Coordinates of C-alpha atoms in Angstrom, one line a residue:
X1 CA -9.5 -30.4 12.2
X2 CA -10.0 -31.5 15.9
X3 CA -7.8 -28.6 17.4
X4 CA -9.9 -26.0 15.6
X5 CA -13.3 -27.6 17.0
X6 CA -12.1 -27.5 20.6
X7 CA -10.7 -23.9 20.3
X8 CA -13.6 -22.5 18.5
X9 CA -15.4 -19.4 20.4
X10 CA -18.9 -19.2 21.1
X11 CA -20.7 -16.7 19.4
X12 CA -21.2 -14.7 22.5
X13 CA -17.6 -14.5 23.1
X14 CA -16.8 -13.2 19.4
X15 CA -19.7 -10.5 19.8
X16 CA -18.1 -9.6 23.1
X17 CA -14.5 -9.5 21.6
X18 CA -15.9 -7.3 18.6
X19 CA -17.9 -5.1 20.9
X20 CA -14.7 -4.7 23.0
X21 CA -12.4 -3.8 20.2
X22 CA -14.8 -1.7 17.9
X23 CA -16.6 0.0 20.9
X24 CA -13.3 1.1 22.5
X25 CA -12.1 2.5 19.2
X26 CA -15.5 4.3 18.7
X27 CA -15.1 5.7 22.0
X28 CA -11.7 7.2 21.2
X29 CA -13.1 8.5 17.8
X30 CA -16.1 10.0 19.5
X31 CA -13.8 12.1 22.0
X32 CA -11.8 13.6 19.3
X33 CA -15.0 14.4 17.3
X34 CA -16.2 17.9 16.5
X35 CA -19.7 19.4 16.3
X36 CA -18.4 21.7 13.4
X37 CA -15.9 19.2 11.4
X38 CA -13.3 20.7 9.3
X39 CA -12.9 19.4 6.0
X40 CA -9.1 19.8 6.0
X41 CA -8.9 18.1 9.1
X42 CA -10.8 15.3 8.0
X43 CA -8.4 14.6 5.3
X44 CA -5.1 15.4 6.7
X45 CA -5.6 16.3 10.4
X46 CA -3.9 19.9 9.8
X47 CA -0.9 18.7 8.4
X48 CA 0.8 18.9 11.7
X49 CA 0.7 15.4 13.3
X50 CA 3.4 14.6 15.8
X51 CA 6.1 12.1 15.7
X52 CA 4.6 9.1 17.9
X53 CA 0.9 9.2 16.4
X54 CA 2.4 9.6 12.7
X55 CA 5.1 6.7 13.2
X56 CA 2.4 4.3 14.6
X57 CA -0.4 5.3 12.0
X58 CA 2.3 4.6 9.4
X59 CA 3.3 1.3 10.8
X60 CA -0.4 0.2 11.4
X61 CA -1.5 1.3 8.0
X62 CA 1.3 -0.8 6.3
X63 CA 0.9 -3.8 8.7
X64 CA -2.7 -5.1 7.7
X65 CA -4.1 -8.4 8.2
X66 CA -3.5 -9.3 4.5
X67 CA 0.3 -8.5 5.0
X68 CA 0.2 -11.0 7.8
X69 CA -1.6 -13.6 5.8
X70 CA 0.3 -13.1 2.7
X71 CA 3.6 -13.3 4.7
X72 CA 2.5 -16.6 6.0
X73 CA 1.5 -17.7 2.6
X74 CA 5.0 -16.9 1.3
X75 CA 6.5 -19.1 4.0
X76 CA 4.2 -21.6 3.4
X77 CA 5.0 -21.7 -0.5
X78 CA 8.7 -20.8 -0.4
X79 CA 9.9 -22.0 3.1
X80 CA 12.1 -19.8 5.3
X81 CA 13.1 -17.1 2.6
X82 CA 9.5 -16.4 2.1
X83 CA 8.9 -14.1 4.9
X84 CA 12.1 -12.6 4.4
X85 CA 11.2 -11.5 1.0
X86 CA 8.0 -10.2 1.9
X87 CA 8.7 -8.4 5.2
X88 CA 12.1 -7.3 4.4
X89 CA 11.5 -5.6 1.1
X90 CA 8.0 -4.2 2.3
X91 CA 9.9 -2.6 5.3
X92 CA 12.5 -1.0 2.9
X93 CA 10.1 0.3 0.8
X94 CA 8.5 2.3 3.6
X95 CA 12.3 3.7 4.2
X96 CA 12.6 4.5 0.3
X97 CA 9.6 6.7 0.6
X98 CA 10.8 9.4 2.9
X99 CA 13.4 11.0 0.5
X100 CA 10.5 11.6 -2.1
X101 CA 8.3 12.5 0.5
X102 CA 10.5 15.5 1.7
X103 CA 10.5 16.6 -2.0
X104 CA 6.7 16.3 -2.4
X105 CA 5.9 18.0 0.9
X106 CA 8.6 20.9 0.0
X107 CA 6.6 21.6 -3.3
X108 CA 3.2 21.0 -1.9
X109 CA 3.1 21.7 1.6
X110 CA -0.8 21.7 2.2
X111 CA -1.9 19.2 -0.3
X112 CA -4.4 16.4 0.4
X113 CA -3.8 13.9 -2.1
X114 CA -1.1 13.2 -4.8
X115 CA -3.7 13.4 -7.4
X116 CA -4.5 16.9 -6.1
X117 CA -0.9 17.8 -6.9
X118 CA -0.9 16.2 -10.4
X119 CA -3.8 18.5 -11.2
X120 CA -1.7 21.4 -10.1
X121 CA 1.3 20.2 -12.0
X122 CA -0.4 19.0 -15.4
X123 CA -4.2 19.3 -15.2
X124 CA -7.2 17.2 -15.1
X125 CA -6.2 14.0 -17.1
X126 CA -3.4 12.9 -15.0
X127 CA -5.2 13.8 -11.8
X128 CA -8.0 11.8 -12.7
X129 CA -5.6 8.8 -13.9
X130 CA -3.8 8.7 -10.6
X131 CA -7.2 9.3 -8.6
X132 CA -8.8 6.6 -10.5
X133 CA -6.0 4.0 -9.7
X134 CA -6.1 4.8 -6.2
X135 CA -9.9 4.2 -6.1
X136 CA -9.3 0.9 -7.6
X137 CA -6.2 0.2 -5.5
X138 CA -8.1 1.1 -2.1
X139 CA -11.2 -0.9 -2.8
X140 CA -9.1 -4.1 -3.3
X141 CA -7.2 -3.2 -0.2
X142 CA -10.5 -2.7 1.7
X143 CA -12.2 -5.8 0.0
X144 CA -8.8 -8.1 1.3
X145 CA -9.1 -6.8 4.6
X146 CA -12.8 -7.7 4.9
X147 CA -11.9 -11.0 3.5
X148 CA -9.1 -11.5 6.1
X149 CA -11.8 -10.8 8.9
X150 CA -14.5 -13.1 7.3
X151 CA -12.0 -15.8 7.4
X152 CA -11.0 -15.3 11.0
X153 CA -14.4 -15.2 12.4
X154 CA -15.9 -18.1 10.3
X155 CA -12.8 -20.4 11.4
X156 CA -13.0 -19.1 15.1
X157 CA -17.0 -18.9 15.8
X158 CA -20.3 -20.3 14.8
X159 CA -20.6 -17.3 12.2
X160 CA -20.4 -17.7 8.5
X161 CA -17.7 -16.0 6.4
X162 CA -20.4 -13.5 5.2
X163 CA -21.6 -12.5 8.7
X164 CA -17.8 -12.0 9.6
X165 CA -17.4 -9.6 6.8
X166 CA -20.3 -7.6 7.6
X167 CA -19.3 -7.4 11.2
X168 CA -15.8 -6.3 10.5
X169 CA -17.1 -3.6 7.8
X170 CA -19.7 -2.1 10.1
X171 CA -17.3 -1.7 13.1
X172 CA -14.5 -0.2 10.8
X173 CA -17.3 2.3 9.4
X174 CA -18.7 3.0 12.9
X175 CA -15.6 4.6 14.2
X176 CA -14.4 6.2 10.9
X177 CA -17.2 7.8 9.4
X178 CA -17.6 10.7 11.7
X179 CA -13.9 12.1 12.2
X180 CA -12.4 10.7 9.1
X181 CA -8.7 10.7 9.0
X182 CA -8.1 12.0 12.6
X183 CA -9.9 9.0 14.0
X184 CA -7.9 6.7 11.7
X185 CA -4.5 8.1 13.0
X186 CA -5.5 8.2 16.6
X187 CA -7.0 4.8 16.7
X188 CA -4.0 3.3 14.6
X189 CA -1.7 4.3 17.6
X190 CA -3.8 2.3 20.0
X191 CA -4.1 -0.8 17.6
X192 CA -0.4 -0.5 16.6
X193 CA 0.7 -1.1 20.5
X194 CA -1.6 -3.8 20.8
X195 CA -0.7 -5.6 17.9
X196 CA 3.1 -5.5 18.5
X197 CA 2.6 -6.7 21.9
X198 CA 0.4 -9.6 21.0
X199 CA 2.8 -10.7 18.2
X200 CA 5.7 -10.6 20.8
X201 CA 3.7 -13.2 23.0
X202 CA 1.8 -15.1 20.3
X203 CA 4.4 -16.2 17.9
X204 CA 6.7 -17.8 20.5
X205 CA 4.0 -19.6 22.2
X206 CA 2.9 -21.2 18.8
X207 CA 6.2 -22.2 17.9
X208 CA 7.0 -23.9 21.3
X209 CA 3.5 -25.5 21.6
X210 CA 4.1 -27.0 17.9
X211 CA 7.4 -28.5 19.2
X212 CA 9.9 -26.1 18.2
X213 CA 13.1 -26.7 17.4
X214 CA 12.4 -30.5 17.1
X215 CA 9.6 -29.9 14.3
X216 CA 12.1 -28.1 12.1
X217 CA 14.5 -31.3 12.3
X218 CA 11.8 -33.9 11.9
X219 CA 9.8 -32.0 9.1
X220 CA 12.8 -31.2 6.9
X221 CA 12.0 -34.2 4.8
X222 CA 8.7 -32.5 3.6
X223 CA 10.5 -29.5 2.1
X224 CA 11.7 -29.4 -1.5
X225 CA 15.2 -28.4 -1.9
X226 CA 14.0 -25.0 -3.2
X227 CA 12.0 -24.5 0.0
X228 CA 15.1 -25.5 2.2
X229 CA 17.6 -23.1 0.3
X230 CA 17.6 -19.8 1.8
X231 CA 18.9 -18.3 -1.2
X232 CA 16.1 -19.8 -3.5
X233 CA 16.1 -18.4 -6.9
X234 CA 12.4 -19.4 -7.4
X235 CA 11.5 -17.6 -4.0
X236 CA 13.4 -14.6 -5.4
X237 CA 12.0 -14.8 -8.9
X238 CA 8.5 -15.6 -8.0
X239 CA 8.1 -13.7 -4.8
X240 CA 11.0 -11.5 -3.8
X241 CA 11.7 -9.6 -7.0
X242 CA 8.0 -9.0 -7.8
X243 CA 7.3 -7.7 -4.5
X244 CA 10.2 -5.3 -4.6
X245 CA 8.5 -3.9 -7.6
X246 CA 4.9 -3.9 -6.2
X247 CA 5.9 -2.2 -3.0
X248 CA 7.8 0.6 -4.6
X249 CA 4.7 1.2 -6.7
X250 CA 2.7 1.2 -3.3
X251 CA 5.0 3.6 -1.8
X252 CA 4.6 6.1 -4.4
X253 CA 1.2 5.7 -5.6
X254 CA -0.9 4.8 -2.6
X255 CA -3.0 7.5 -1.1
X256 CA -3.2 6.1 2.2
X257 CA 0.6 6.5 2.3
X258 CA 0.3 9.8 0.7
X259 CA -2.1 10.9 3.2
X260 CA 0.0 10.2 6.3
X261 CA 2.8 12.0 4.3
X262 CA 0.8 15.1 4.1
X263 CA -0.5 15.0 7.5
X264 CA 2.9 14.5 9.4
X265 CA 4.6 17.5 10.5
X266 CA 7.2 18.1 7.7
X267 CA 10.2 18.1 10.1
X268 CA 9.1 14.6 11.2
X269 CA 9.0 12.8 7.9
X270 CA 12.4 11.1 8.2
X271 CA 12.1 9.6 11.9
X272 CA 8.3 8.7 11.2
X273 CA 9.3 6.5 8.2
X274 CA 12.8 5.0 9.7
X275 CA 10.6 3.9 12.6
X276 CA 7.9 2.5 10.7
X277 CA 10.5 0.6 8.6
X278 CA 11.5 -1.2 11.8
X279 CA 8.2 -2.0 13.2
X280 CA 6.6 -3.4 10.1
X281 CA 9.7 -5.7 9.4
X282 CA 10.0 -7.3 12.7
X283 CA 6.2 -7.7 12.9
X284 CA 5.5 -9.2 9.5
X285 CA 8.5 -11.4 9.1
X286 CA 7.7 -12.8 12.8
X287 CA 4.0 -13.7 11.8
X288 CA 5.2 -15.0 8.5
X289 CA 7.3 -17.5 10.4
X290 CA 4.1 -19.3 11.3
X291 CA 3.8 -20.4 7.5
X292 CA 7.1 -21.9 7.4
X293 CA 6.2 -23.6 10.9
X294 CA 3.2 -24.8 9.1
X295 CA 5.3 -26.1 6.1
X296 CA 7.6 -28.1 8.4
X297 CA 4.7 -29.6 10.4
X298 CA 2.9 -30.6 7.3
X299 CA -0.1 -28.7 8.0
X300 CA -3.0 -28.5 5.6
X301 CA -4.9 -25.4 5.7
X302 CA -8.5 -25.7 5.9
X303 CA -10.5 -26.2 2.7
X304 CA -6.9 -26.0 1.1
X305 CA -7.2 -22.2 1.1
X306 CA -3.8 -20.6 2.1
X307 CA -5.5 -17.6 3.6
X308 CA -6.4 -20.0 6.5
X309 CA -3.0 -20.9 7.7
X310 CA -2.7 -18.2 10.4
X311 CA -6.1 -18.6 11.7
X312 CA -5.9 -22.3 11.5
X313 CA -2.4 -22.4 13.4
X314 CA -3.6 -20.0 16.0
X315 CA -6.7 -22.3 16.8
X316 CA -4.6 -25.7 16.8
X317 CA -1.6 -24.4 19.1
X318 CA -3.1 -21.2 21.3
X319 CA -4.9 -21.6 24.7
X320 CA -8.4 -19.7 24.7
X321 CA -7.0 -16.6 26.5
X322 CA -4.1 -16.1 23.7
X323 CA -6.5 -17.1 21.0
X324 CA -8.8 -14.3 22.1
X325 CA -5.6 -12.0 22.2
X326 CA -4.8 -13.3 18.7
X327 CA -8.3 -12.5 17.4
X328 CA -7.9 -8.9 18.8
X329 CA -4.6 -8.7 16.9
X330 CA -5.8 -9.7 13.6
X331 CA -8.9 -7.7 13.9
X332 CA -6.8 -4.5 15.0
X333 CA -4.4 -5.2 11.9
X334 CA -7.1 -5.4 9.3
X335 CA -9.0 -2.5 10.9
X336 CA -6.0 0.0 10.8
X337 CA -5.7 -0.5 7.2
X338 CA -9.5 -0.6 6.4
X339 CA -9.9 2.9 8.1
X340 CA -7.1 4.0 6.0
X341 CA -8.5 3.0 2.9
X342 CA -11.7 4.6 4.0
X343 CA -10.2 7.8 4.7
X344 CA -8.1 7.8 1.5
X345 CA -11.2 7.1 -0.6
X346 CA -13.1 10.0 1.1
X347 CA -10.1 12.3 0.5
X348 CA -10.0 11.3 -3.0
X349 CA -13.6 12.0 -3.8
X350 CA -13.6 15.3 -1.3
X351 CA -10.5 16.9 -2.8
X352 CA -10.1 15.6 -6.5
X353 CA -13.7 14.7 -7.8
X354 CA -15.8 17.6 -5.9
X355 CA -13.3 20.0 -4.7
X356 CA -11.6 20.4 -8.1
X357 CA -13.6 19.0 -10.9
X358 CA -17.3 19.6 -9.6
X359 CA -17.2 22.7 -7.8
X360 CA -13.8 24.0 -8.6
X361 CA -11.2 24.9 -5.8
X362 CA -12.5 28.4 -5.2
X363 CA -16.0 27.6 -4.9
X364 CA -15.8 24.3 -3.0
X365 CA -18.1 24.1 0.0
X366 CA -16.4 22.6 3.1
X367 CA -19.8 21.1 4.4
X368 CA -20.6 19.6 1.1
X369 CA -17.1 18.0 1.0
X370 CA -17.8 16.5 4.4
X371 CA -21.0 15.1 3.0
X372 CA -19.3 13.7 0.0
X373 CA -16.5 12.0 2.1
X374 CA -19.1 10.3 4.5
X375 CA -21.2 9.1 1.5
X376 CA -18.0 7.8 -0.2
X377 CA -17.0 5.9 3.0
X378 CA -20.7 4.2 3.1
X379 CA -20.7 3.3 -0.6
X380 CA -17.0 2.1 -0.6
X381 CA -17.6 -0.2 2.6
X382 CA -20.8 -1.7 0.8
X383 CA -18.8 -2.2 -2.5
X384 CA -16.0 -3.9 -0.8
X385 CA -18.5 -6.2 1.2
X386 CA -20.1 -7.4 -2.2
X387 CA -16.6 -8.1 -3.8
X388 CA -15.2 -9.8 -0.5
X389 CA -17.6 -12.5 -1.4
X390 CA -15.4 -13.7 -4.1
X391 CA -12.7 -14.6 -1.5
X392 CA -9.8 -14.1 -3.8
X393 CA -6.2 -14.9 -3.0
X394 CA -5.1 -12.0 -0.9
X395 CA -1.1 -12.3 -1.9
X396 CA -2.1 -12.4 -5.8
X397 CA -4.4 -9.1 -5.2
X398 CA -1.4 -7.2 -3.4
X399 CA 1.1 -8.1 -6.2
X400 CA -1.5 -7.2 -9.1
X401 CA -2.2 -4.0 -7.6
X402 CA 1.3 -3.0 -6.9
X403 CA 2.1 -4.0 -10.5
X404 CA -0.5 -2.0 -11.9
X405 CA 0.6 1.0 -10.0
X406 CA 4.1 0.5 -11.5
X407 CA 3.0 2.2 -14.6
X408 CA 2.6 5.4 -12.6
X409 CA 5.9 5.4 -10.7
X410 CA 8.3 7.3 -12.8
X411 CA 5.8 9.7 -14.3
X412 CA 4.6 10.5 -10.7
X413 CA 8.3 11.1 -9.5
X414 CA 9.4 12.9 -12.5
X415 CA 6.8 15.5 -12.2
X416 CA 8.1 16.6 -8.9
X417 CA 11.7 16.7 -10.1
X418 CA 11.9 17.4 -13.7
X419 CA 10.4 20.5 -15.2
X420 CA 10.1 19.2 -18.7
X421 CA 7.5 16.5 -17.9
X422 CA 4.2 17.5 -19.5
X423 CA 0.6 16.3 -19.0
X424 CA 0.5 14.9 -22.3
X425 CA 3.7 12.7 -21.5
X426 CA 2.3 11.5 -18.2
X427 CA -0.9 10.4 -19.6
X428 CA 0.5 8.6 -22.8
X429 CA 3.2 6.9 -20.9
X430 CA 0.9 5.5 -18.2
X431 CA -1.5 4.4 -20.9
X432 CA 1.2 2.8 -23.0
X433 CA 2.4 0.8 -20.0
X434 CA -0.9 -0.6 -19.1
X435 CA -1.5 -1.4 -22.7
X436 CA 1.6 -3.6 -22.5
X437 CA 1.4 -4.6 -18.8
X438 CA -2.0 -6.5 -18.9
X439 CA -1.3 -8.8 -21.9
X440 CA 2.2 -9.7 -20.4
X441 CA 0.9 -10.3 -17.0
X442 CA -2.3 -12.3 -17.8
X443 CA -0.7 -14.0 -21.1
X444 CA -3.1 -12.8 -23.4
X445 CA -0.4 -13.0 -26.1
X446 CA 1.9 -15.9 -26.2
X447 CA 5.3 -14.6 -24.9
X448 CA 7.4 -17.0 -26.8
X449 CA 9.7 -16.3 -29.8
X450 CA 10.1 -12.7 -30.8
X451 CA 7.6 -11.1 -28.6
X452 CA 9.3 -13.0 -25.5
X453 CA 12.6 -11.4 -26.3
X454 CA 11.2 -8.1 -26.7
X455 CA 9.2 -8.6 -23.0
X456 CA 12.6 -9.8 -21.7
X457 CA 14.4 -6.4 -23.0
X458 CA 11.7 -4.3 -21.5
X459 CA 11.8 -6.2 -18.3
X460 CA 15.7 -5.9 -18.1
X461 CA 15.2 -2.2 -18.5
X462 CA 12.6 -2.0 -15.7
X463 CA 15.0 -3.6 -13.6
X464 CA 17.2 -0.6 -14.2
X465 CA 14.5 1.9 -13.6
X466 CA 13.4 0.2 -10.0
X467 CA 16.8 0.1 -8.7
X468 CA 17.7 3.6 -10.4
X469 CA 14.8 5.0 -8.6
X470 CA 15.6 3.6 -5.3
X471 CA 19.2 5.1 -5.4
X472 CA 18.0 8.3 -7.0
X473 CA 15.8 9.3 -3.7
X474 CA 18.9 9.1 -1.5
X475 CA 22.0 10.0 -3.6
X476 CA 20.8 11.8 -6.8
X477 CA 20.6 11.4 -10.5
X478 CA 24.1 10.7 -11.2
X479 CA 24.3 7.7 -8.9
X480 CA 20.9 6.6 -10.1
X481 CA 22.2 6.5 -13.5
X482 CA 25.1 4.5 -13.0
X483 CA 23.2 1.8 -10.9
X484 CA 20.3 1.6 -13.3
X485 CA 22.7 1.2 -16.3
X486 CA 24.9 -1.4 -14.2
X487 CA 21.7 -3.1 -13.3
X488 CA 20.8 -3.5 -17.0
X489 CA 24.2 -4.7 -18.0
X490 CA 24.5 -7.2 -15.2
X491 CA 20.9 -8.6 -15.6
X492 CA 20.5 -8.8 -19.2
X493 CA 22.8 -11.9 -20.0
X494 CA 20.6 -13.8 -17.7
X495 CA 17.6 -12.7 -18.1
X496 CA 17.0 -12.2 -21.9
X497 CA 15.4 -15.5 -23.0
X498 CA 13.9 -16.5 -19.8
X499 CA 12.3 -13.6 -17.7
X500 CA 9.3 -13.8 -19.6
X501 CA 8.5 -17.1 -18.0
X502 CA 7.9 -15.3 -14.7
X503 CA 4.4 -13.5 -15.7
X504 CA 4.0 -11.8 -12.4
X505 CA 7.6 -10.2 -12.2
X506 CA 8.0 -9.3 -16.2
X507 CA 4.6 -7.7 -16.2
X508 CA 5.7 -5.5 -13.6
X509 CA 9.1 -4.6 -14.8
X510 CA 7.6 -4.1 -18.1
X511 CA 5.0 -1.7 -16.7
X512 CA 8.0 0.4 -15.1
X513 CA 10.1 0.4 -18.4
X514 CA 7.5 1.4 -20.9
X515 CA 5.9 4.3 -18.8
X516 CA 9.7 5.5 -18.2
X517 CA 10.9 5.2 -21.8
X518 CA 7.6 7.0 -23.2
X519 CA 7.7 9.7 -20.5
X520 CA 11.4 10.5 -21.1
X521 CA 11.1 10.5 -24.9
X522 CA 8.3 12.8 -24.9
X523 CA 9.9 15.2 -22.4
X524 CA 13.3 15.3 -23.1
X525 CA 13.2 17.8 -26.1
X526 CA 10.5 20.1 -24.5
X527 CA 11.8 23.7 -24.1
X528 CA 9.2 25.1 -21.7
X529 CA 9.9 24.3 -17.9
X530 CA 7.3 24.5 -14.9
X531 CA 7.7 26.6 -12.2
X532 CA 7.1 24.3 -9.1
X533 CA 6.6 27.2 -6.8
X534 CA 3.0 27.3 -8.7
X535 CA 1.9 23.8 -7.0
X536 CA 2.0 25.3 -3.5
X537 CA -0.3 28.2 -4.7
X538 CA -2.6 25.9 -6.6
X539 CA -3.2 23.4 -3.7
X540 CA -4.0 24.1 0.1
X541 CA -6.7 24.3 2.4
X542 CA -10.4 24.2 1.6
X543 CA -11.7 25.6 4.6
X544 CA -10.4 29.1 4.3
X545 CA -12.5 30.4 1.7
X546 CA -11.6 31.9 -1.7
X547 CA -7.9 32.8 -1.8
X548 CA -6.2 35.6 -3.8
X549 CA -3.6 33.7 -5.1
X550 CA -3.7 31.8 -8.6
X551 CA -6.4 29.7 -9.6
X552 CA -5.7 25.9 -9.4
X553 CA -6.8 24.9 -12.9
X554 CA -3.0 24.7 -14.4
X555 CA -2.9 24.9 -18.3
X556 CA -0.2 22.6 -19.7
X557 CA 1.5 25.8 -20.9
X558 CA 4.8 27.1 -20.7
X559 CA 6.0 28.2 -17.1
X560 CA 8.9 29.9 -15.6
X561 CA 11.8 27.6 -15.4
X562 CA 12.2 25.4 -12.3
X563 CA 14.4 26.7 -9.5
X564 CA 18.1 26.3 -9.8
X565 CA 19.7 23.2 -8.2
X566 CA 16.6 20.9 -8.8
X567 CA 17.8 17.2 -9.9
X568 CA 16.3 15.5 -12.8
X569 CA 15.6 11.9 -12.9

């Protein structure tokens, strides 16, 4: 591609840009470093981060290079409705987190991970199940960000994809390793300001350099009727609906989100997540429109790889100065999420593996915890670099992980509201959902005939579960039941008999429905209730030494009834 060759940076320029970015973030990180690092500060920064830093960090974490690349891929594949489906639903999912987040912080004000809370609520099996899913999810996220960095550097410089992956991985590890989560949130603030400013300049420049708005008139003939239609059913069924289900699961199951929830000041949860909603939506939809522009222009991504759309378009239409700004924007986006993944993985290993399952809550040594956290970051980086060489499709990875987490959403949320949910119900429901999800998602079993109808029925129930949970967070259990039942009744005539044809969507919905049905069935007749006040006493700081309160290893045994006024899902 001629434009790419003329716009490519020299090796010296790329090294200079990387040194400028990662050197600057390292200096910021070094200034907040402590000679005697605190284990709790390393994981959650003292549970007292203010509005500006927390909102910027939440926005930067949700906006990653993969988000931009995947949004552009969606626009290139489905037309103008693609980025809307990707960015709008992703933004709304940030908004849906905060009512659940307020409840989570109410019952566990000093926790470090959701898995730690599940240990206090149910015991070891549910904790390790949630921790394990987050380890897999964060490693995939880390890998996809390194892929994005490798693609960017290989396209805009003489360096290879592998060299680009190593450069990004080393840079992120450099500034995150010493101060952990505190380094992540502080550098996020600088990164998100730079990203938003860059998008406001770069996207309009590319549009006008490519001949906007004439390009949309002359290129319309290249589009299929579905790509032209803003209300395309194909775009909704293949992109919008699976992403709605996936990002709800991301919101509830992802430790990078939970870590910020536990770190922000409790009274600032709502404004933090509302602000992040607006910032994410504006930026991701805007960048995704580059994919739509590429579609109208008849642009062919380098090597046929849709991950190359954004860097290829930037190299084609941006002058060198703005191309350098674009380079920094993408590196900032992928770094802000990669450092969050490293911080999340280190917290899981520190709190859930070492702190509660190896040493025990009362005997955990904070210095050993810090060592465990730092070793985890190094090993996670090495693992993600190794798997990044596979160069998998980023959009497929995001949807798959979100669907996988769908099996956890109802059991996790129900555990914070409903005193009847037991550890056995939690574990059994998640395993059952995974046992059904995997064959449906990957078509291991032919989904035609009677089995296809069963899948459709379960998927329709999943529609009700997803919409019901969304409503439950804001309006309570009664409204959730009404919306959930109405969604099942309305969608059933259209979905039963055809929904199984969309493997990604039906697999995700089946995960929701099976976990919900099994968890509810195993819990509804249980007489014993759980005293939610026990969670706060079983979680908390590790640096304060042994506590005189109750030990954190909860048996799945009868407890006092839950406080009056608690709503059940």
